[in-house]
Short mmCIF file of C-alpha atoms in Angstrom, two decimals:
data_model
loop_
_atom_site.label_atom_id
_atom_site.label_comp_id
_atom_site.label_asym_id
_atom_site.label_seq_id
_atom_site.Cartn_x
_atom_site.Cartn_y
_atom_site.Cartn_z
CA MET G 6 -0.70 44.58 -6.07
CA SER G 7 0.77 45.48 -2.71
CA THR G 8 4.28 46.85 -2.32
CA SER G 9 5.62 43.75 -0.53
CA ARG G 10 4.07 41.45 -3.15
CA GLU G 11 5.65 43.47 -5.98
CA TYR G 12 9.02 43.38 -4.24
CA GLY G 13 8.85 39.59 -3.82
CA LEU G 14 8.08 38.97 -7.51
CA CYS G 15 10.77 41.33 -8.71
CA LEU G 16 13.35 39.80 -6.38
CA ALA G 17 12.55 36.31 -7.71
CA TYR G 18 12.74 37.13 -11.42
CA GLY G 19 14.35 40.54 -11.78
CA LEU G 20 17.98 39.35 -11.53
CA THR G 21 17.78 37.29 -14.72
CA GLN G 22 15.54 39.44 -16.92
CA SER G 23 16.25 43.02 -17.89
CA LYS G 24 12.61 44.11 -17.78
CA ARG G 25 12.19 42.81 -14.28
CA ARG G 26 15.43 44.53 -13.28
CA GLN G 27 14.14 47.81 -14.63
CA ALA G 28 10.88 47.37 -12.75
CA LEU G 29 12.81 46.67 -9.58
CA ARG G 30 14.89 49.82 -9.99
CA SER G 31 11.73 51.85 -10.57
CA TRP G 32 10.24 50.38 -7.43
CA SER G 33 13.38 51.24 -5.46
CA VAL G 34 13.08 54.91 -6.32
CA ARG G 35 9.77 54.95 -4.50
CA ASN G 36 10.93 52.71 -1.64
CA GLU G 37 14.51 53.70 -0.84
CA GLU G 38 13.77 53.38 2.86
CA HIS G 39 12.64 49.74 2.56
CA PRO G 40 14.84 47.48 4.79
CA GLY G 41 15.33 44.93 2.00
CA TRP G 42 16.71 47.43 -0.51
CA LYS G 43 20.27 47.15 0.86
CA GLN G 44 20.30 43.46 -0.03
CA VAL G 45 19.11 44.26 -3.55
CA GLU G 46 21.91 46.82 -3.94
CA ASN G 47 24.46 44.19 -2.97
CA LEU G 48 23.09 41.83 -5.61
CA PHE G 49 23.32 44.53 -8.28
CA ALA G 50 26.91 45.24 -7.21
CA LEU G 51 27.84 41.60 -7.65
CA GLU G 52 26.19 41.52 -11.08
CA SER G 53 28.03 44.60 -12.28
CA LYS G 54 31.48 43.16 -11.45
CA PRO G 55 33.30 41.58 -14.40
CA LYS G 56 33.64 37.85 -14.18
CA GLU G 57 37.17 36.96 -13.20
CA GLU G 58 38.80 34.15 -15.02
CA SER G 59 38.80 31.11 -12.79
CA SER G 60 42.22 29.93 -11.81
CA GLN G 61 40.87 26.39 -11.62
CA GLU G 62 40.45 26.25 -15.38
CA GLN G 63 44.05 27.31 -15.89
CA GLY G 64 45.94 24.58 -14.10
CA THR G 65 49.68 25.21 -13.88
CA ASP G 66 52.42 22.65 -14.01
CA ASP G 67 53.14 23.32 -10.36
CA ASP G 68 49.67 22.03 -9.47
CA TRP G 69 50.65 18.59 -10.79
CA SER G 70 53.94 18.35 -8.96
CA GLU G 71 54.68 14.86 -7.67
CA LEU G 72 55.96 16.39 -4.44
CA LYS G 73 52.51 17.85 -3.74
CA ALA G 74 50.67 14.70 -4.75
CA PRO G 75 48.66 13.23 -1.87
CA LYS G 76 49.62 9.84 -0.53
CA VAL G 77 46.52 7.74 -1.03
CA ASP G 78 46.15 4.07 -0.15
CA LEU G 79 44.45 2.47 -3.14
CA LYS G 80 41.99 -0.11 -1.86
CA PRO G 81 40.35 -2.82 -3.97
CA LEU G 82 37.33 -1.51 -5.84
CA PRO G 83 34.06 -3.33 -6.51
CA LYS G 84 33.24 -4.72 -9.90
CA GLY G 85 32.59 -2.06 -12.54
CA LEU G 86 35.01 0.56 -11.16
CA ARG G 87 38.70 1.24 -11.64
CA TYR G 88 41.36 3.83 -10.88
CA ALA G 89 42.53 6.50 -13.31
CA PHE G 90 45.28 9.03 -12.63
CA LEU G 91 45.30 12.74 -13.38
CA GLY G 92 49.05 13.12 -12.81
CA SER G 93 52.13 11.28 -13.94
CA ASN G 94 53.59 8.22 -12.19
CA SER G 95 50.18 7.13 -10.88
CA THR G 96 49.48 10.30 -8.89
CA TYR G 97 46.18 12.07 -8.21
CA PRO G 98 43.92 9.02 -8.54
CA VAL G 99 40.23 9.21 -9.35
CA ILE G 100 37.62 6.45 -9.57
CA VAL G 101 35.95 6.01 -12.96
CA ASN G 102 33.65 3.54 -14.65
CA ASP G 103 35.36 0.43 -15.92
CA ALA G 104 33.23 0.43 -19.08
CA LEU G 105 34.77 3.63 -20.50
CA ASP G 106 36.77 3.21 -23.70
CA PRO G 107 40.18 4.97 -24.05
CA HIS G 108 38.71 7.97 -25.89
CA GLU G 109 35.96 8.52 -23.32
CA LEU G 110 38.43 8.10 -20.47
CA GLU G 111 40.84 10.66 -21.92
CA THR G 112 38.01 13.14 -22.48
CA LEU G 113 36.91 12.73 -18.88
CA LEU G 114 40.43 13.17 -17.52
CA VAL G 115 40.92 16.36 -19.55
CA GLU G 116 37.81 17.88 -17.99
CA LEU G 117 38.83 16.75 -14.51
CA ARG G 118 42.29 18.29 -14.91
CA LYS G 119 40.70 21.67 -15.63
CA TYR G 120 39.00 21.61 -12.24
CA ARG G 121 41.60 19.71 -10.26
CA ARG G 122 41.44 22.13 -7.36
CA ALA G 123 37.80 21.21 -6.87
CA LEU G 124 38.86 17.63 -6.18
CA GLY G 125 39.82 17.02 -2.59
CA TYR G 126 41.70 14.08 -1.14
CA SER G 127 41.28 15.37 2.41
CA LEU G 128 39.23 17.99 4.23
CA ASP G 129 42.03 20.52 3.86
CA ASP G 130 41.92 20.20 0.07
CA ILE G 131 38.27 21.23 -0.21
CA LYS G 132 38.23 25.00 -0.62
CA GLY G 133 35.58 26.91 1.26
CA LEU G 134 35.01 24.13 3.79
CA SER G 135 36.48 24.70 7.21
CA PRO G 136 37.94 21.53 8.77
CA THR G 137 36.54 22.66 12.12
CA LEU G 138 33.04 21.89 10.84
CA CYS G 139 34.01 18.24 10.34
CA THR G 140 36.20 17.84 13.43
CA HIS G 141 34.86 16.71 16.77
CA ARG G 142 36.70 18.03 19.81
CA ILE G 143 36.24 17.30 23.50
CA HIS G 144 37.14 20.28 25.67
CA LEU G 145 38.80 19.17 28.90
CA GLU G 146 39.78 21.00 32.02
CA ASN G 147 43.38 22.06 32.42
CA GLU G 148 43.98 19.77 35.40
CA SER G 149 42.50 16.67 33.79
CA LYS G 150 44.74 13.63 33.32
CA GLY G 151 44.64 10.85 30.79
CA SER G 152 42.74 7.68 31.65
CA ILE G 153 43.88 4.25 30.52
CA GLU G 154 41.47 1.35 30.96
CA HIS G 155 42.35 -2.20 30.05
CA GLN G 156 40.14 -4.18 27.73
CA ARG G 157 37.83 -6.60 29.48
CA ARG G 158 37.76 -10.21 28.41
CA LEU G 159 35.04 -11.07 25.93
CA ASN G 160 33.48 -14.43 25.24
CA PRO G 161 34.86 -16.12 22.10
CA ASN G 162 31.76 -15.53 19.97
CA LEU G 163 31.53 -11.84 20.84
CA LYS G 164 35.28 -11.42 20.44
CA GLU G 165 35.09 -12.65 16.85
CA VAL G 166 32.26 -10.21 16.09
CA VAL G 167 34.23 -7.28 17.54
CA LYS G 168 37.30 -8.27 15.52
CA LYS G 169 35.34 -8.25 12.26
CA GLU G 170 33.80 -4.85 13.01
CA ILE G 171 37.16 -3.29 13.91
CA LEU G 172 38.76 -4.61 10.71
CA LYS G 173 35.83 -3.28 8.70
CA LEU G 174 36.25 0.22 10.18
CA LEU G 175 40.02 0.11 9.61
CA ASP G 176 39.60 -0.88 5.96
CA ALA G 177 37.05 1.88 5.41
CA GLY G 178 39.41 4.49 6.88
CA ILE G 179 36.91 5.52 9.56
CA ILE G 180 39.33 4.73 12.38
CA TYR G 181 43.11 4.36 12.54
CA PRO G 182 45.47 2.95 15.18
CA ILE G 183 47.28 5.24 17.66
CA SER G 184 50.23 3.83 19.58
CA ASP G 185 51.12 6.72 21.92
CA SER G 186 47.75 8.01 23.10
CA THR G 187 47.34 8.93 26.77
CA TRP G 188 43.66 8.09 26.54
CA VAL G 189 42.68 4.47 26.04
CA SER G 190 39.08 3.28 26.19
CA PRO G 191 38.01 -0.36 25.92
CA VAL G 192 35.55 -1.56 23.33
CA HIS G 193 31.98 -1.66 24.60
CA CYS G 194 29.55 -3.99 22.80
CA VAL G 195 25.96 -2.78 22.95
CA PRO G 196 23.62 -5.44 21.54
CA LYS G 197 20.58 -4.32 19.63
CA LYS G 198 17.09 -5.13 20.76
CA GLY G 199 15.57 -8.18 19.14
CA GLY G 200 13.00 -7.28 16.51
CA ILE G 201 9.63 -8.89 15.91
CA THR G 202 7.76 -9.62 12.72
CA VAL G 203 4.66 -7.48 12.22
CA ILE G 204 1.78 -8.09 9.84
CA LYS G 205 -1.36 -6.17 8.90
CA ASN G 206 -4.70 -7.33 10.24
CA GLU G 207 -8.13 -6.81 8.68
CA LYS G 208 -8.12 -3.20 9.96
CA ASN G 209 -4.78 -2.50 8.26
CA GLU G 210 -3.09 -2.26 11.67
CA LEU G 211 0.43 -3.53 12.28
CA ILE G 212 0.41 -6.25 14.94
CA PRO G 213 3.18 -8.64 16.05
CA SER G 214 2.85 -12.08 14.53
CA ARG G 215 2.96 -15.19 16.73
CA THR G 216 1.98 -18.83 16.79
CA ILE G 217 -1.69 -19.79 17.05
CA VAL G 218 -1.40 -20.96 20.65
CA GLY G 219 0.35 -17.73 21.59
CA HIS G 220 3.79 -19.04 22.54
CA ARG G 221 6.62 -16.53 22.41
CA MET G 222 9.12 -19.17 21.34
CA CYS G 223 9.25 -22.66 19.91
CA ILE G 224 8.41 -25.33 22.50
CA ASP G 225 10.71 -28.01 21.18
CA TYR G 226 12.84 -28.46 18.11
CA GLN G 227 11.58 -32.02 17.67
CA GLY G 228 8.01 -31.00 16.93
CA ILE G 229 6.43 -31.57 20.36
CA VAL G 230 3.26 -29.45 20.53
CA LEU G 231 0.97 -29.64 23.58
CA GLY G 232 2.22 -33.10 24.56
CA HIS G 233 1.88 -34.57 21.05
CA LYS G 234 4.65 -35.26 18.57
CA ILE G 235 3.90 -33.68 15.19
CA SER G 236 5.70 -35.12 12.17
CA GLU G 237 5.13 -35.84 8.52
CA LYS G 238 3.65 -39.20 9.54
CA GLY G 239 0.93 -37.63 11.64
CA ILE G 240 0.23 -37.09 15.35
CA GLU G 241 1.91 -39.43 17.84
CA VAL G 242 2.11 -39.71 21.62
CA ASP G 243 5.10 -38.31 23.46
CA LYS G 244 7.32 -41.34 24.11
CA ALA G 245 9.00 -39.65 27.08
CA LYS G 246 5.71 -39.33 28.96
CA ILE G 247 4.62 -42.85 28.02
CA GLU G 248 7.83 -44.35 29.44
CA VAL G 249 7.16 -42.68 32.79
CA MET G 250 3.61 -44.04 32.90
CA VAL G 251 4.72 -47.57 31.96
CA GLN G 252 7.15 -47.67 34.89
CA LEU G 253 4.40 -46.85 37.41
CA GLY G 254 3.40 -49.55 39.87
CA GLU G 255 -0.13 -50.55 40.81
CA PRO G 256 -2.12 -47.80 42.53
CA LYS G 257 -2.29 -48.01 46.32
CA SER G 258 -4.99 -45.39 46.91
CA VAL G 259 -7.78 -43.46 45.24
CA LYS G 260 -5.38 -40.60 44.64
CA ASP G 261 -3.02 -42.87 42.68
CA VAL G 262 -5.92 -44.14 40.53
CA ARG G 263 -7.11 -40.60 39.81
CA SER G 264 -3.56 -39.52 38.84
CA PHE G 265 -3.07 -42.51 36.52
CA LEU G 266 -6.42 -42.05 34.78
CA GLY G 267 -5.71 -38.33 34.36
CA HIS G 268 -2.43 -38.98 32.55
CA ALA G 269 -3.80 -41.88 30.53
CA GLY G 270 -6.95 -39.96 29.61
CA PHE G 271 -4.80 -37.29 27.95
CA TYR G 272 -4.05 -39.84 25.20
CA ARG G 273 -7.47 -41.53 25.16
CA ARG G 274 -7.95 -40.63 21.47
CA PHE G 275 -5.18 -43.12 20.64
CA ILE G 276 -6.85 -45.99 22.57
CA LYS G 277 -9.97 -47.61 21.16
CA ASP G 278 -12.79 -48.12 23.70
CA PHE G 279 -10.80 -46.34 26.40
CA SER G 280 -13.82 -45.79 28.63
CA LYS G 281 -14.76 -49.51 28.55
CA ILE G 282 -11.21 -50.60 29.39
CA ALA G 283 -10.88 -48.10 32.25
CA ARG G 284 -14.34 -48.82 33.74
CA PRO G 285 -13.03 -51.03 36.60
CA LEU G 286 -10.67 -48.25 37.62
CA THR G 287 -13.24 -45.48 37.39
CA ARG G 288 -15.52 -47.41 39.78
CA LEU G 289 -12.90 -46.94 42.49
CA LEU G 290 -13.39 -43.17 42.22
CA CYS G 291 -17.04 -43.29 43.23
CA LYS G 292 -18.02 -41.94 46.63
CA GLU G 293 -18.54 -44.30 49.53
CA THR G 294 -16.83 -47.10 47.62
CA GLU G 295 -14.31 -49.29 49.38
CA PHE G 296 -10.91 -49.27 47.69
CA ILE G 297 -10.27 -52.84 46.59
CA PHE G 298 -7.76 -53.20 43.74
CA ASP G 299 -8.78 -56.67 42.53
CA GLU G 300 -7.74 -58.77 39.51
CA GLU G 301 -10.16 -56.99 37.19
CA CYS G 302 -8.63 -53.60 38.08
CA SER G 303 -5.12 -55.00 37.63
CA GLN G 304 -6.00 -56.30 34.14
CA ALA G 305 -7.44 -52.91 33.16
CA PHE G 306 -4.35 -51.16 34.50
CA LEU G 307 -1.98 -53.36 32.46
CA LYS G 308 -4.14 -53.18 29.33
CA ILE G 309 -4.10 -49.37 29.34
CA LYS G 310 -0.30 -49.31 29.66
CA GLU G 311 0.07 -51.76 26.77
CA ALA G 312 -2.30 -49.66 24.65
CA LEU G 313 -0.23 -46.55 25.31
CA VAL G 314 3.00 -48.29 24.31
CA SER G 315 1.48 -49.52 21.04
CA ALA G 316 -0.59 -46.39 20.37
CA PRO G 317 -1.21 -45.82 16.64
CA ILE G 318 -0.33 -42.70 14.68
CA VAL G 319 -3.31 -40.45 13.99
CA GLN G 320 -3.37 -39.39 10.34
CA ALA G 321 -5.72 -37.50 8.10
CA PRO G 322 -7.96 -39.82 6.06
CA ASN G 323 -7.06 -40.66 2.48
CA TRP G 324 -10.10 -39.57 0.52
CA ASP G 325 -9.01 -41.63 -2.50
CA LEU G 326 -9.68 -44.84 -0.55
CA PRO G 327 -13.09 -46.09 0.57
CA LEU G 328 -13.98 -45.40 4.19
#
């Protein structure tokens, strides 16, 4: 075994076992010049010192003085917890389980009183912890002056959200009001980015979920999808588009006929024998045909509009009934 390996094993186990300690001392005789030996000597010096009786275990009456008791604002506790007091007259509160019986509670309080100094009600009460580690300071230049900015007006909805957040921070003790500060900064609301729902595909990759047709948002809250009204009854025509088509007058040119047939053809699945009804109008779209909107074309035009107004609802077939 190498010297460094032997030193590492002895350092890990030699402080708790006498045989390892003896092996470590034997190794040190041969390696007094090793840079890590000074640290080992310090550990042995700490071990050889007699254990001093902890003053925490011997609490004096002065430690429980009501004059030294911290002023703590007792806030409502959630269900299952309650306050217990280590001192007299409801001083030195601690939070305990509500399910403890009187004997268990008294036993717990006796143990907590032995180590009362380990309990801190503020950063200054915690021994060994410097308040500077938990304090944030902003170093300013000597010639800097305080800046006071007035709060900007917020919209009513956002104002209510800010009010709830401020009250939540005040109740939790994270912030507290200051009336005479030379520095005043308004509240800035930074909205979070909107999240998306992700799912795993067949390759176990996370992809954003969306509708089948790829829309980023709902088209209409009434169930209008691609010009058709979707409901529990089935698929219907969009009444708003039908009303516009019904109010159209007779076509005056080939362009008007083509436009009308284009809109009406979108709902041709709702009109039985649509191609037969629209045949007089489609003849006007042929090349080298004179545009003559006669009585036959007028009847076809009116019949298509009536069919659109009374268009049926397309439903899935009922397989329990004969076709």
